Short mmCIF file of C-alpha atoms in Angstrom, two decimals:
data_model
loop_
_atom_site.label_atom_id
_atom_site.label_comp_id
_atom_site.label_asym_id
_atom_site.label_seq_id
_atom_site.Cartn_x
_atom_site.Cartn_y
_atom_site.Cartn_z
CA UNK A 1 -85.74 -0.70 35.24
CA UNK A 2 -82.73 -2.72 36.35
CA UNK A 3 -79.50 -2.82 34.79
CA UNK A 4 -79.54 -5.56 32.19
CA UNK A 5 -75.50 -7.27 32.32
CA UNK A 6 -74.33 -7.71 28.48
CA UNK A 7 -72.35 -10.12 27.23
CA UNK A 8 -68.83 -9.05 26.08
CA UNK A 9 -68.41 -8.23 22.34
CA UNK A 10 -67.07 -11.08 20.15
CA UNK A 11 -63.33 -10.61 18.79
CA UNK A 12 -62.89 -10.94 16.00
CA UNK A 13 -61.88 -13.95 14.56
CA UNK A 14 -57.92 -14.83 13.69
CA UNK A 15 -57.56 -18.05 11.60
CA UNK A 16 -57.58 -21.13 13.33
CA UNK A 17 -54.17 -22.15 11.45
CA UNK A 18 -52.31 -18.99 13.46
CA UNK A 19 -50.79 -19.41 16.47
CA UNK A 20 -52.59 -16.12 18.71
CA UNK A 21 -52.03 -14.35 21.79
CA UNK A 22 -55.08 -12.43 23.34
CA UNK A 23 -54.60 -10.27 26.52
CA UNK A 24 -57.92 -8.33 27.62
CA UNK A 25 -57.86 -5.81 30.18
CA UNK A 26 -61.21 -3.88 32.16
CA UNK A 27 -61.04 -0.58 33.70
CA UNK A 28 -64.38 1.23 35.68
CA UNK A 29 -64.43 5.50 35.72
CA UNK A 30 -65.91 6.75 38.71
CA UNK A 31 -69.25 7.42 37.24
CA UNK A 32 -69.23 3.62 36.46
CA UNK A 33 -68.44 3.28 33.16
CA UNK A 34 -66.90 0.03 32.36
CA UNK A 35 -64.13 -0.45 29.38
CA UNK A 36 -62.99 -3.80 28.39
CA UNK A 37 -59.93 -3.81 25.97
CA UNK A 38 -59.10 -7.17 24.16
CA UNK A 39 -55.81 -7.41 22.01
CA UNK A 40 -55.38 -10.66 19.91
CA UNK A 41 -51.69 -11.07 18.13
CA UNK A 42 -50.73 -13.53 15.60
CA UNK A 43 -47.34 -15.20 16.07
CA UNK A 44 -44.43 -12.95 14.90
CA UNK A 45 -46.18 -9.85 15.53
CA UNK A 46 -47.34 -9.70 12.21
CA UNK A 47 -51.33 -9.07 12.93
CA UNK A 48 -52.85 -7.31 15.95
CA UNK A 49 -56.40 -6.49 16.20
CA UNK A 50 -57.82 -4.31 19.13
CA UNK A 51 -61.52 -4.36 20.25
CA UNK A 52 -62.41 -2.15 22.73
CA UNK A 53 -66.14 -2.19 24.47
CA UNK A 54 -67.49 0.56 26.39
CA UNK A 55 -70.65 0.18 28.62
CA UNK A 56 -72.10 3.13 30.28
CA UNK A 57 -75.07 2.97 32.47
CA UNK A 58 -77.13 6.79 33.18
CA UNK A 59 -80.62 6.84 34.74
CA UNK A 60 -83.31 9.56 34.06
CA UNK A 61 -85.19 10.98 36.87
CA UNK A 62 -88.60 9.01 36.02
CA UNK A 63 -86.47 5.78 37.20
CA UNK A 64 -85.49 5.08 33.33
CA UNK A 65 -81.95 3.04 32.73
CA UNK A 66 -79.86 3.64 30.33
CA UNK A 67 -77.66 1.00 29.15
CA UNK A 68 -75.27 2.44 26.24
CA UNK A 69 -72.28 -0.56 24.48
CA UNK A 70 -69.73 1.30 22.28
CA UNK A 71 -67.40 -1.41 20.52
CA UNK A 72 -64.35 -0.65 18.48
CA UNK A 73 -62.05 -2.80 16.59
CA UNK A 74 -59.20 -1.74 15.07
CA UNK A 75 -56.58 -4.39 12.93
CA UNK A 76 -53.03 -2.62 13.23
CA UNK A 77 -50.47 -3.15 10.49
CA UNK A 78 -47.84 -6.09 10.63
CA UNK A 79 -45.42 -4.69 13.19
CA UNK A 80 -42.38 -6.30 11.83
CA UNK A 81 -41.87 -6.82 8.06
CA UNK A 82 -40.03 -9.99 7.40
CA UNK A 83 -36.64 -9.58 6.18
CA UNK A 84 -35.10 -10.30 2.98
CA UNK A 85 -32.23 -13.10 3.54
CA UNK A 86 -28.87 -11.67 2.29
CA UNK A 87 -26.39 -14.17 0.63
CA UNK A 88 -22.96 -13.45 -0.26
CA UNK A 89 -23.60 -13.29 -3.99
CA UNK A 90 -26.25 -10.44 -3.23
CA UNK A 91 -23.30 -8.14 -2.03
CA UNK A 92 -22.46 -5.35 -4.03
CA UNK A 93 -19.28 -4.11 -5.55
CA UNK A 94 -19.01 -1.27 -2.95
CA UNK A 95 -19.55 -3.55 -0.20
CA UNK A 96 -17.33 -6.44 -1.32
CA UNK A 97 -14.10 -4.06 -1.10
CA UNK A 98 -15.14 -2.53 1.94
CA UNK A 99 -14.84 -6.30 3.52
CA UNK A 100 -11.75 -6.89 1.16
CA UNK A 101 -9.83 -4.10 2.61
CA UNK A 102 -10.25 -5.51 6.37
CA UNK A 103 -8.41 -8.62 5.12
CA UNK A 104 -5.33 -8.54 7.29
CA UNK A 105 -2.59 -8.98 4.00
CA UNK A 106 -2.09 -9.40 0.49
CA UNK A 107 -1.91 -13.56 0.41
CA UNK A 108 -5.38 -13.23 2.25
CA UNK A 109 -6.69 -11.10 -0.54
CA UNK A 110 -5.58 -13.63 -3.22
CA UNK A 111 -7.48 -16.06 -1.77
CA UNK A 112 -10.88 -14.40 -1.34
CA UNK A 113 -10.83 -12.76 -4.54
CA UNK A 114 -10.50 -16.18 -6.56
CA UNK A 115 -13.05 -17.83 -4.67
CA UNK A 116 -15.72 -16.48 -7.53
CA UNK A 117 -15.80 -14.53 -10.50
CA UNK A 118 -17.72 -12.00 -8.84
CA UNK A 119 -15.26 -11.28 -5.98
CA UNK A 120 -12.57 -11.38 -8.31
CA UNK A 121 -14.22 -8.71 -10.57
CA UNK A 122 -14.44 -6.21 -7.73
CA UNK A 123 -10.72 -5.96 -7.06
CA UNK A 124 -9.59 -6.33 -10.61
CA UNK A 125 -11.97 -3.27 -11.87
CA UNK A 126 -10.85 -0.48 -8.93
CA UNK A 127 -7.82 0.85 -9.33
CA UNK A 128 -8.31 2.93 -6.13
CA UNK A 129 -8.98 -0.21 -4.15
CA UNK A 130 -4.95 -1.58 -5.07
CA UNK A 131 -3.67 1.95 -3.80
CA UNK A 132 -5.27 1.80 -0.89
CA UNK A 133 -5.04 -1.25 0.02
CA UNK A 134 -1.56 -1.36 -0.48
CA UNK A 135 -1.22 1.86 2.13
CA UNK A 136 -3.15 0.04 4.89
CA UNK A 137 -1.66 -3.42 4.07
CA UNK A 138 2.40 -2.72 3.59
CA UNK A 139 4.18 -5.21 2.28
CA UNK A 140 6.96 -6.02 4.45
CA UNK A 141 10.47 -7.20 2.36
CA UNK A 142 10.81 -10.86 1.61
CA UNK A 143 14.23 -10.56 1.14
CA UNK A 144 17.37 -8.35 0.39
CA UNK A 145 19.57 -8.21 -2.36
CA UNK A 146 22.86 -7.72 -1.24
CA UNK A 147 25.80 -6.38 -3.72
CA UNK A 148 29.33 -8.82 -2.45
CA UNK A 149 32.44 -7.16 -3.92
CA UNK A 150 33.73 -9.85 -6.70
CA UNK A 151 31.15 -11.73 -7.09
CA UNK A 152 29.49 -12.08 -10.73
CA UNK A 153 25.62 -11.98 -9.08
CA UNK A 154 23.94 -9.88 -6.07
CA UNK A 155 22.92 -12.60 -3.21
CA UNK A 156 19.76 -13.11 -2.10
CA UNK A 157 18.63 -13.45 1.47
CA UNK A 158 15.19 -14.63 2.73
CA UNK A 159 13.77 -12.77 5.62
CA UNK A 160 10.64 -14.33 6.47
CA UNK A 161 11.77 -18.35 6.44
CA UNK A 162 8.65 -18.68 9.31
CA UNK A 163 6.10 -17.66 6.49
CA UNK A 164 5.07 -20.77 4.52
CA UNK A 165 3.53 -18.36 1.51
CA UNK A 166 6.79 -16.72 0.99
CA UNK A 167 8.92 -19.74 1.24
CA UNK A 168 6.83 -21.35 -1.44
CA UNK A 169 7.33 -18.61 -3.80
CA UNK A 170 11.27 -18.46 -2.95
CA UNK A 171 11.05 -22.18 -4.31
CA UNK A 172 9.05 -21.48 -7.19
CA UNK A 173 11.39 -18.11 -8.01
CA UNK A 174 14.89 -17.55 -9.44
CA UNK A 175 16.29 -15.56 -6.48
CA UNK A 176 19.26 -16.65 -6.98
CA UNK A 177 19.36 -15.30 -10.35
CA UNK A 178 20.85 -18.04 -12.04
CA UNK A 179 19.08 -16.68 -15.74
CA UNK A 180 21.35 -13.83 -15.68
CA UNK A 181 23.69 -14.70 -18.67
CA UNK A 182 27.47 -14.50 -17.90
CA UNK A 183 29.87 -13.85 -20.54
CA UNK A 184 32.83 -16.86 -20.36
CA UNK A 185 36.24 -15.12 -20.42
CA UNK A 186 35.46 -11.82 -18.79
CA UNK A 187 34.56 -10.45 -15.44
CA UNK A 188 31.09 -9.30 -15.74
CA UNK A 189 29.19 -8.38 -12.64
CA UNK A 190 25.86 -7.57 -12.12
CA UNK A 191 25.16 -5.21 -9.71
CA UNK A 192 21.83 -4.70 -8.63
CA UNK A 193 20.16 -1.17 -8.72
CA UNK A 194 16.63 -0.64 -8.09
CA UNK A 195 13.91 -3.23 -6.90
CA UNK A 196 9.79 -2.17 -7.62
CA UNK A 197 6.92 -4.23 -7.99
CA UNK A 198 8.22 -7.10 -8.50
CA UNK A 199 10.95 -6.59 -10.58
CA UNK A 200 15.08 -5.96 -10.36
CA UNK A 201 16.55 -3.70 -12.10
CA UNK A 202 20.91 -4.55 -12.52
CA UNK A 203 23.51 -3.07 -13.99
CA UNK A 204 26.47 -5.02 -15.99
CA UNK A 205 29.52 -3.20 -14.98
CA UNK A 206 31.81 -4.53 -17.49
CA UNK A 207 35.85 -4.59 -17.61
CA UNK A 208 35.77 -3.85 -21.25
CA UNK A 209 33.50 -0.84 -21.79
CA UNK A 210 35.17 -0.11 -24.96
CA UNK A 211 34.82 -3.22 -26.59
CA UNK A 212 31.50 -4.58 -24.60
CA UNK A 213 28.40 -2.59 -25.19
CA UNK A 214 27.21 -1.47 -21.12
CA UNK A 215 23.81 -2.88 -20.63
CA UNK A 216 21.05 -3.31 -17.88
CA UNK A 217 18.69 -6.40 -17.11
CA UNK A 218 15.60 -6.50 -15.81
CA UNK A 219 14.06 -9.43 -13.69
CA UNK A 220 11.33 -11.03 -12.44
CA UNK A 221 12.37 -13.76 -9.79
CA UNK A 222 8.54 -14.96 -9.62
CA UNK A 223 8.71 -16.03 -13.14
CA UNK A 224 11.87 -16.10 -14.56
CA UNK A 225 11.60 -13.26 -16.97
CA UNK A 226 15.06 -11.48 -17.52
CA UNK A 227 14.85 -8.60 -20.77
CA UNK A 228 18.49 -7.79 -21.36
CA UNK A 229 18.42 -4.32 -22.76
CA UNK A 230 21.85 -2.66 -23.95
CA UNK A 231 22.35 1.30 -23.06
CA UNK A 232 21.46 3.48 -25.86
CA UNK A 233 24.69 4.46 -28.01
CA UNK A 234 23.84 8.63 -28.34
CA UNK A 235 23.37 8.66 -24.68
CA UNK A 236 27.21 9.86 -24.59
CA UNK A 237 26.85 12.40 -28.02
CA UNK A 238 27.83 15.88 -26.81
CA UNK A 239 29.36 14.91 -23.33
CA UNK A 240 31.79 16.52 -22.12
CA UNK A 241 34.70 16.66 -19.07
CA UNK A 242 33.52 13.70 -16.13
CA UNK A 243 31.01 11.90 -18.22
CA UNK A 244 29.17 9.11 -15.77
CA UNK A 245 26.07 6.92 -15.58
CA UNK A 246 24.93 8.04 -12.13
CA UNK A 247 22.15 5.91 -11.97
CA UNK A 248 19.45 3.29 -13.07
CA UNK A 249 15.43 3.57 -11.57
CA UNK A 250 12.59 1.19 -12.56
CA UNK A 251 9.16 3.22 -13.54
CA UNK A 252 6.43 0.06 -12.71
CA UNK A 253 2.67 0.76 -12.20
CA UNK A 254 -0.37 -0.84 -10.82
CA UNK A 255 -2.50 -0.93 -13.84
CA UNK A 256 0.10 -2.32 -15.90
CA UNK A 257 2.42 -4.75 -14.33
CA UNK A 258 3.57 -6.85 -17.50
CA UNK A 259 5.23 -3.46 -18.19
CA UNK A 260 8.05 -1.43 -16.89
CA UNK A 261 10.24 1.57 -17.67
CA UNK A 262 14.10 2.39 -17.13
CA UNK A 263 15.46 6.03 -16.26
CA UNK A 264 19.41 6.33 -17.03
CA UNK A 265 20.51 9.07 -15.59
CA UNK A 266 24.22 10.34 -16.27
CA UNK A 267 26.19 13.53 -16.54
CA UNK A 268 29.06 15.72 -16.75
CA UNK A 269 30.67 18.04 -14.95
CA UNK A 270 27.99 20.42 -15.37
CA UNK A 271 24.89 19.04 -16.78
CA UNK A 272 22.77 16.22 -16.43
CA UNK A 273 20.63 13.67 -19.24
CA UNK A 274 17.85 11.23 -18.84
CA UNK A 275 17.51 8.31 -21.05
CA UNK A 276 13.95 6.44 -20.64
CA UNK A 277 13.03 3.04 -21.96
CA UNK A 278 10.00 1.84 -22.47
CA UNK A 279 9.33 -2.36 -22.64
CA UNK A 280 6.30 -1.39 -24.79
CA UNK A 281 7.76 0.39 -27.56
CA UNK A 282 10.98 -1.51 -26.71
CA UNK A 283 13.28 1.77 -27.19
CA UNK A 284 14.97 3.92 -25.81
CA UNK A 285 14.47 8.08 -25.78
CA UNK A 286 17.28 10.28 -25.18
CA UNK A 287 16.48 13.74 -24.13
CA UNK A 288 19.00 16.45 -24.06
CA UNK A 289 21.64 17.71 -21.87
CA UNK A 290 20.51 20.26 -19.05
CA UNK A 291 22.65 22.74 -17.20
CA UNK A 292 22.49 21.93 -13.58
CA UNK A 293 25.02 24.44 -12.47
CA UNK A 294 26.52 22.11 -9.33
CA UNK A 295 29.74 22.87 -7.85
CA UNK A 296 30.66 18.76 -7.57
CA UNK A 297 29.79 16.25 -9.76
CA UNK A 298 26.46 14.33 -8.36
CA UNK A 299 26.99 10.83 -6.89
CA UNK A 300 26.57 7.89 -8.27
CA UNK A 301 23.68 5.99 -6.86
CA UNK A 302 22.52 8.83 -4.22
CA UNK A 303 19.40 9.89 -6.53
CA UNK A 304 15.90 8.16 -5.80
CA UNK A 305 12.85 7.90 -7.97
CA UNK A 306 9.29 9.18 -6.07
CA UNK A 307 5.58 9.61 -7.71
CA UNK A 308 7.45 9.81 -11.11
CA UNK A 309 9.92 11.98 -10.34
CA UNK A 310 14.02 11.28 -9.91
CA UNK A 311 15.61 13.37 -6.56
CA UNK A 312 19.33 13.76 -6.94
CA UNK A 313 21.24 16.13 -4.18
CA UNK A 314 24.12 17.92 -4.48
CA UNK A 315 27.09 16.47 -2.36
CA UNK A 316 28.18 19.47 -0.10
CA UNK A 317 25.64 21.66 -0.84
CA UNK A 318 22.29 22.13 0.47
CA UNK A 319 20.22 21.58 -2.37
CA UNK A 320 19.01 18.66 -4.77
CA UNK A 321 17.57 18.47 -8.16
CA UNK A 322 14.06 17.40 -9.38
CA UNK A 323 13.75 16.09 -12.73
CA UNK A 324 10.31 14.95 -13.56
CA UNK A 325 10.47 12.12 -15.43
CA UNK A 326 6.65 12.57 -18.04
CA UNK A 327 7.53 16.22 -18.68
CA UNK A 328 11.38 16.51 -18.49
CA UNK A 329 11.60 19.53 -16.22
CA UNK A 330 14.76 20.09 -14.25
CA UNK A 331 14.05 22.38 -11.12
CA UNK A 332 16.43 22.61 -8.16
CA UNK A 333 14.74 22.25 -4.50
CA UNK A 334 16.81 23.83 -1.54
CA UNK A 335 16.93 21.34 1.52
CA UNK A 336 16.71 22.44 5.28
CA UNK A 337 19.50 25.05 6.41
CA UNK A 338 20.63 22.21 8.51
CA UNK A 339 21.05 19.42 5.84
CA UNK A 340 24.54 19.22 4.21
CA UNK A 341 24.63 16.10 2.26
CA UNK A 342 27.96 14.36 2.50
CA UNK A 343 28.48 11.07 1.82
CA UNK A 344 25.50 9.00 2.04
CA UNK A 345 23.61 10.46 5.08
CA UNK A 346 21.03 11.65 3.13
CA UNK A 347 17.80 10.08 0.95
CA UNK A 348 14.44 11.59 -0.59
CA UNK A 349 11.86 8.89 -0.39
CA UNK A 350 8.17 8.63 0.25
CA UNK A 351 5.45 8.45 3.74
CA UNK A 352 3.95 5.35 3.86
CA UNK A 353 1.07 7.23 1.89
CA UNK A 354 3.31 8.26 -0.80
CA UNK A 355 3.91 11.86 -0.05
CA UNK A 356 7.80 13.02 -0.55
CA UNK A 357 9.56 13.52 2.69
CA UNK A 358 13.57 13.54 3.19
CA UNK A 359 15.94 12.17 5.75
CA UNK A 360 18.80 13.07 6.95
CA UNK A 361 21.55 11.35 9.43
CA UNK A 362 23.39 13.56 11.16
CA UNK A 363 26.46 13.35 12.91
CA UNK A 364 25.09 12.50 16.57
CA UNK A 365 23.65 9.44 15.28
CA UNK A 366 19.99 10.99 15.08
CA UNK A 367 17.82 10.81 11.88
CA UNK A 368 16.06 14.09 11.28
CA UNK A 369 12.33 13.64 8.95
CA UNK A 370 10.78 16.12 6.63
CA UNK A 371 7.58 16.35 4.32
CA UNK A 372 6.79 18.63 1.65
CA UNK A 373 4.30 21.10 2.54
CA UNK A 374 2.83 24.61 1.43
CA UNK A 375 3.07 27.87 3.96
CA UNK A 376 0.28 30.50 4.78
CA UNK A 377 1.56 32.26 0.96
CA UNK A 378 1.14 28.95 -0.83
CA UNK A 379 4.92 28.49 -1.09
CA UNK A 380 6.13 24.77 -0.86
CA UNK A 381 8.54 24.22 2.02
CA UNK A 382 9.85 21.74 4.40
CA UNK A 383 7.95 20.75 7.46
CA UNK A 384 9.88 19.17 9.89
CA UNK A 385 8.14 15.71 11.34
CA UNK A 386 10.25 14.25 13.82
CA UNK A 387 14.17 13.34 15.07
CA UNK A 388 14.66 9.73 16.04
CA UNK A 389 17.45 8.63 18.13
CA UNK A 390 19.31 5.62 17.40
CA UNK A 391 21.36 4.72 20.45
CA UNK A 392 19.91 1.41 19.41
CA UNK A 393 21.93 0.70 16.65
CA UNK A 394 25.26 1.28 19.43
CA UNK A 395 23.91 -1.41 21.76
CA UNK A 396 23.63 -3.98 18.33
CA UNK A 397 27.23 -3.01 17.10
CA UNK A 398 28.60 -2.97 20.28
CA UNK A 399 29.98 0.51 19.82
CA UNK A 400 32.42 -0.14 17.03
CA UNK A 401 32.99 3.17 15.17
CA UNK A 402 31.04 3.44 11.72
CA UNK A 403 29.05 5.94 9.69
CA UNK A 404 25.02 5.85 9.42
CA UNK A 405 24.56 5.26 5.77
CA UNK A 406 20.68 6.30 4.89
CA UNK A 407 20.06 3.74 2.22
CA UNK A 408 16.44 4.25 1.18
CA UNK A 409 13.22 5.43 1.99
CA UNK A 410 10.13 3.34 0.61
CA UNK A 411 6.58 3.45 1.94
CA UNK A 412 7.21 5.14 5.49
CA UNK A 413 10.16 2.52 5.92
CA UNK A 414 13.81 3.94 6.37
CA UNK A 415 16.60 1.40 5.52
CA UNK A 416 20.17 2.41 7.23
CA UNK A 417 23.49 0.24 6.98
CA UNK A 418 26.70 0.68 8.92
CA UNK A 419 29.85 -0.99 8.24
CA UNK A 420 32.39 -0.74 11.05
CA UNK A 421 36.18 -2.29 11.56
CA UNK A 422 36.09 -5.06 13.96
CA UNK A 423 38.71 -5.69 16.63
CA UNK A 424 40.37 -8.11 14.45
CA UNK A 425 40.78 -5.79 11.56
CA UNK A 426 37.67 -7.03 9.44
CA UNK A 427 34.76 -4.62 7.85
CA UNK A 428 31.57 -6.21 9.24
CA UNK A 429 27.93 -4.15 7.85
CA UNK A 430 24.50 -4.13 9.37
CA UNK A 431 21.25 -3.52 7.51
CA UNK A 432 18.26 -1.88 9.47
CA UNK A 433 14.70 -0.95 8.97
CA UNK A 434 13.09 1.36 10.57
CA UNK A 435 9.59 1.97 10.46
CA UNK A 436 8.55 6.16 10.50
CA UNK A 437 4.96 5.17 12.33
CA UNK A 438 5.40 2.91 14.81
CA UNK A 439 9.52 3.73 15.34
CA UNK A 440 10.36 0.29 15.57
CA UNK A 441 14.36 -0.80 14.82
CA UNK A 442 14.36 -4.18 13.19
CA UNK A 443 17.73 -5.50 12.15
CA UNK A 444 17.55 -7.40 8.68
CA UNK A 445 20.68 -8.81 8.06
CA UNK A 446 24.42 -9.10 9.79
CA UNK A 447 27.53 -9.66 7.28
CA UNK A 448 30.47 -9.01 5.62
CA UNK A 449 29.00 -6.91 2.34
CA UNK A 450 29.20 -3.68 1.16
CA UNK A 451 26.61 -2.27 2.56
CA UNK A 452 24.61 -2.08 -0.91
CA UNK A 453 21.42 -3.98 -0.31
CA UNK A 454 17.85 -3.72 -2.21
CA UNK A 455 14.95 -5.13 -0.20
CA UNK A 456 13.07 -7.02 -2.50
CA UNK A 457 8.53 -6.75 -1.73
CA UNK A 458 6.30 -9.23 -3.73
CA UNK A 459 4.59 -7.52 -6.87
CA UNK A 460 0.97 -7.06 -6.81
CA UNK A 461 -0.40 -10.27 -8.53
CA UNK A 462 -1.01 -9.57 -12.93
CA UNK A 463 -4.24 -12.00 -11.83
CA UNK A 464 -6.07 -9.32 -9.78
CA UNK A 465 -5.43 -6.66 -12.39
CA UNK A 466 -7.41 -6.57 -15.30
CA UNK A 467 -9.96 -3.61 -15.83
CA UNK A 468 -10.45 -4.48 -19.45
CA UNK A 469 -11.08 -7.85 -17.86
CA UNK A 470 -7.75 -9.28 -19.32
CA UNK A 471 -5.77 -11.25 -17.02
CA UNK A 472 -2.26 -9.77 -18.56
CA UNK A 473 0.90 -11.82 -18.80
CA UNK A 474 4.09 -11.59 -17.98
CA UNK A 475 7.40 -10.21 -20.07
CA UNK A 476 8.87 -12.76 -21.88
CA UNK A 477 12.67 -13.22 -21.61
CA UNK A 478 15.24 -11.84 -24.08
CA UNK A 479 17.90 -14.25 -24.75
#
């Protein structure tokens, strides 16, 4: 019987509305089998159906043929699923402040965040978002506040005129300070001596003190809030020989920046007191006296405030104290065998992510960095980090003769001053930064000042605070 040739099997049928593609593809085996393979795809890729026919021809010995069709068809699942088209509103809060943090500053950050309520939502409710953006984004200074010997006011000078967003605000703000009341018929002078978040914290140093009650103001230059807020009369009850006010720090935090604290620090010839105010409660708390046993009073200004805690060192000695500012406790921390704090060569300050770390100048014009750690016994000590040279600041005063003055140390930035004589018998100062990561020398500011300056760094904005979902407002002035 001869071989009867069958027609191929049918496909199956696709819909006539649906763009296919069909590919088919025959193989013969050696003993003569014949497979035919047809494949017919819908557009996308989203249906494929295989049919595949096998014919097989065998003959028996009486002459008989054999003709044997196997057809399968199989319909394969949709090999790509469509995808679900993501919108900006769909993102969620996790994902909004990972995008918010890659914003290159803070101005940047305003912007996005009150483009919708959503956005805005994200950064106001994470309080851990603010920290840490604030450690990848620092602020750099918009200005200085600079203390000029007779004059009633600090002066203000801009640093980044090229920057249209901060010369806006300087026209919008009171740096010039002109709300600061000044008394007719005496020679009050504000003296400025702490700037945080925003806010400046002055001190009246008055020529009557026993007539005038001494008193500090606070400021906002962004909106023109000034608290005046007279010293607390006990704070002197129970001195004794070489009572002082040694210093003034602002306490400011994120969560809360309608409000602010004030540490007064002062002391006798042997002991110490804090004094901390509160614009909440609007009072004062005076804690008692502590023996500090020093050998030499402690200098006025010298102390700095870090993570809550006030760092005051012992002129001449290698040592400084630590008084913790929530609990009261007064511990003394020895300093490297090599520190010996004269003058104003030394500072306590904080890494650009807030961890404490000291710096010292020392005499061959080099600037010695330590942080805080804990050795292989769990005992905190002082790890060095680095020495920095700064031939630099030779080249920029041309060599004139003048002491390294270690100002302060905020966020991972080092600010130095040097006043030197002139040729023509003049004091002329310098103001540096220096940045601790990247080592780079910037001079701020060229003049004939004391060498007291206060860079001044925009707050964080009340509008992107808010976790109760409260916008906050700002401290009204006292008059």
């Amino acid at each position: 019987m001869a071989a009867v040739a069958l027609p191929p099997a049918k496909p199956p049928s696709i819909s006539s509305t649906t763009m296919t593609t069909t590919t088919t593809t025959t193989a013969t085996a050696a003993d003569g089998t014949t497979t035919t393979t047809l494949i017919a795809s819908a557009a996308g890729g989203t249906t494929a159906i295989t049919t595949t026919t096998t014919i097989k021809t065998t003959s028996a010995a009486d002459g008989t043929t054999t003709i044997t069709t196997t057809t399968i068809t199989t319909t394969a699942p949709p090999t790509t699923s469509a995808v679900a088209t993501t919108t900006v509103s769909s993102l969620g809060q996790d994902q909004l402040v990972e995008i918010f943090l890659r914003l290159p500053n803070l101005p940047a950050l305003i912007r996005a965040a009150l483009t919708c309520r959503s956005w805005l939502g994200a950064v106001r409710s994470s309080p851990s978002f603010r920290r840490l953006f604030r450690v990848l984004h620092r602020t750099p200074p918009i200005g200085l506040f600079l203390n000029i010997d007779g004059a009633a006011t600090p002066s203000f000078v801009p640093l980044r005129r090229s920057d249209p967003e901060v010369t806006a605000a300087l026209r919008r703000g009171d740096f010039f300070l002109t709300s600061l009341p000044v008394k007719a018929g005496t020679l009050t002078t504000w003296g400025v001596m702490d700037c945080r978040d925003g806010y400046i914290l002055l001190w009246n140093k008055l020529d009557r003190p026993s007539v005038d009650k001494p008193s500090v103001a606070v400021v906002n230059p962004m909106t023109w809030a000034v608290d005046i807020i007279p010293l607390p009369g006990n704070v002197k009850a129970g001195k004794r020989r070489n009572f002082a006010f040694l210093g003034f720090h602002l306490l400011c935090s994120d969560e809360k920046p309608s409000s602010f604290g004030v540490v007064c620090v002062c002391g006798d010839k042997l002991r110490v007191r804090l004094a901390v105010f509160s614009s909440e409660t609007w009072d004062w708390v005076v804690h008692p006296w502590v023996e500090i046993y020093g050998r030499k009073n402690l200098k006025f200004g010298s102390g700095t405030l870090v993570d809550g805690s006030v760092y005051w060192p012992f002129h001449g000695e290698g040592r400084m104290i630590r008084i913790d500012t929530a609990t009261m406790d007064i511990t003394s921390v020895d300093l490297p065998p090599q520190v010996t704090v004269e003058g104003c060569n030394f500072m306590a300050g904080e890494t650009k992510d807030a961890q404490l770390c000291i710096v010292y100048a020392s005499d061959d014009f080099a600037l010695h960095v330590w942080t805080r750690g804990v050795d292989g016994d769990g005992i905190e000590i002082w790890v060095p980090q680095k020495t920095i040279g700064l031939s630099e600041i030779d080249r920029i005063t041309m060599d004139l003769e003048g002491d390294l003055e270690v100002v302060q140390v905020r966020s991972g930035c080092v600010y130095l001053s040097t006043t030197c004589m002139t040729p023509v018998g003049t004091f002329r100062c310098w103001f540096f930064s220096l940045s601790l990561e990247t080592m780079e020398l910037e001079l701020l500011v060229e003049g004939c000042f004391d060498g007291g300056a206060c860079p001044y760094i925009m707050a964080w904005p009340p509008c992107l605070v808010g976790d109760d979902g409260s916008i906050g407002h700002e401290v009204e002035g006292s008059q």
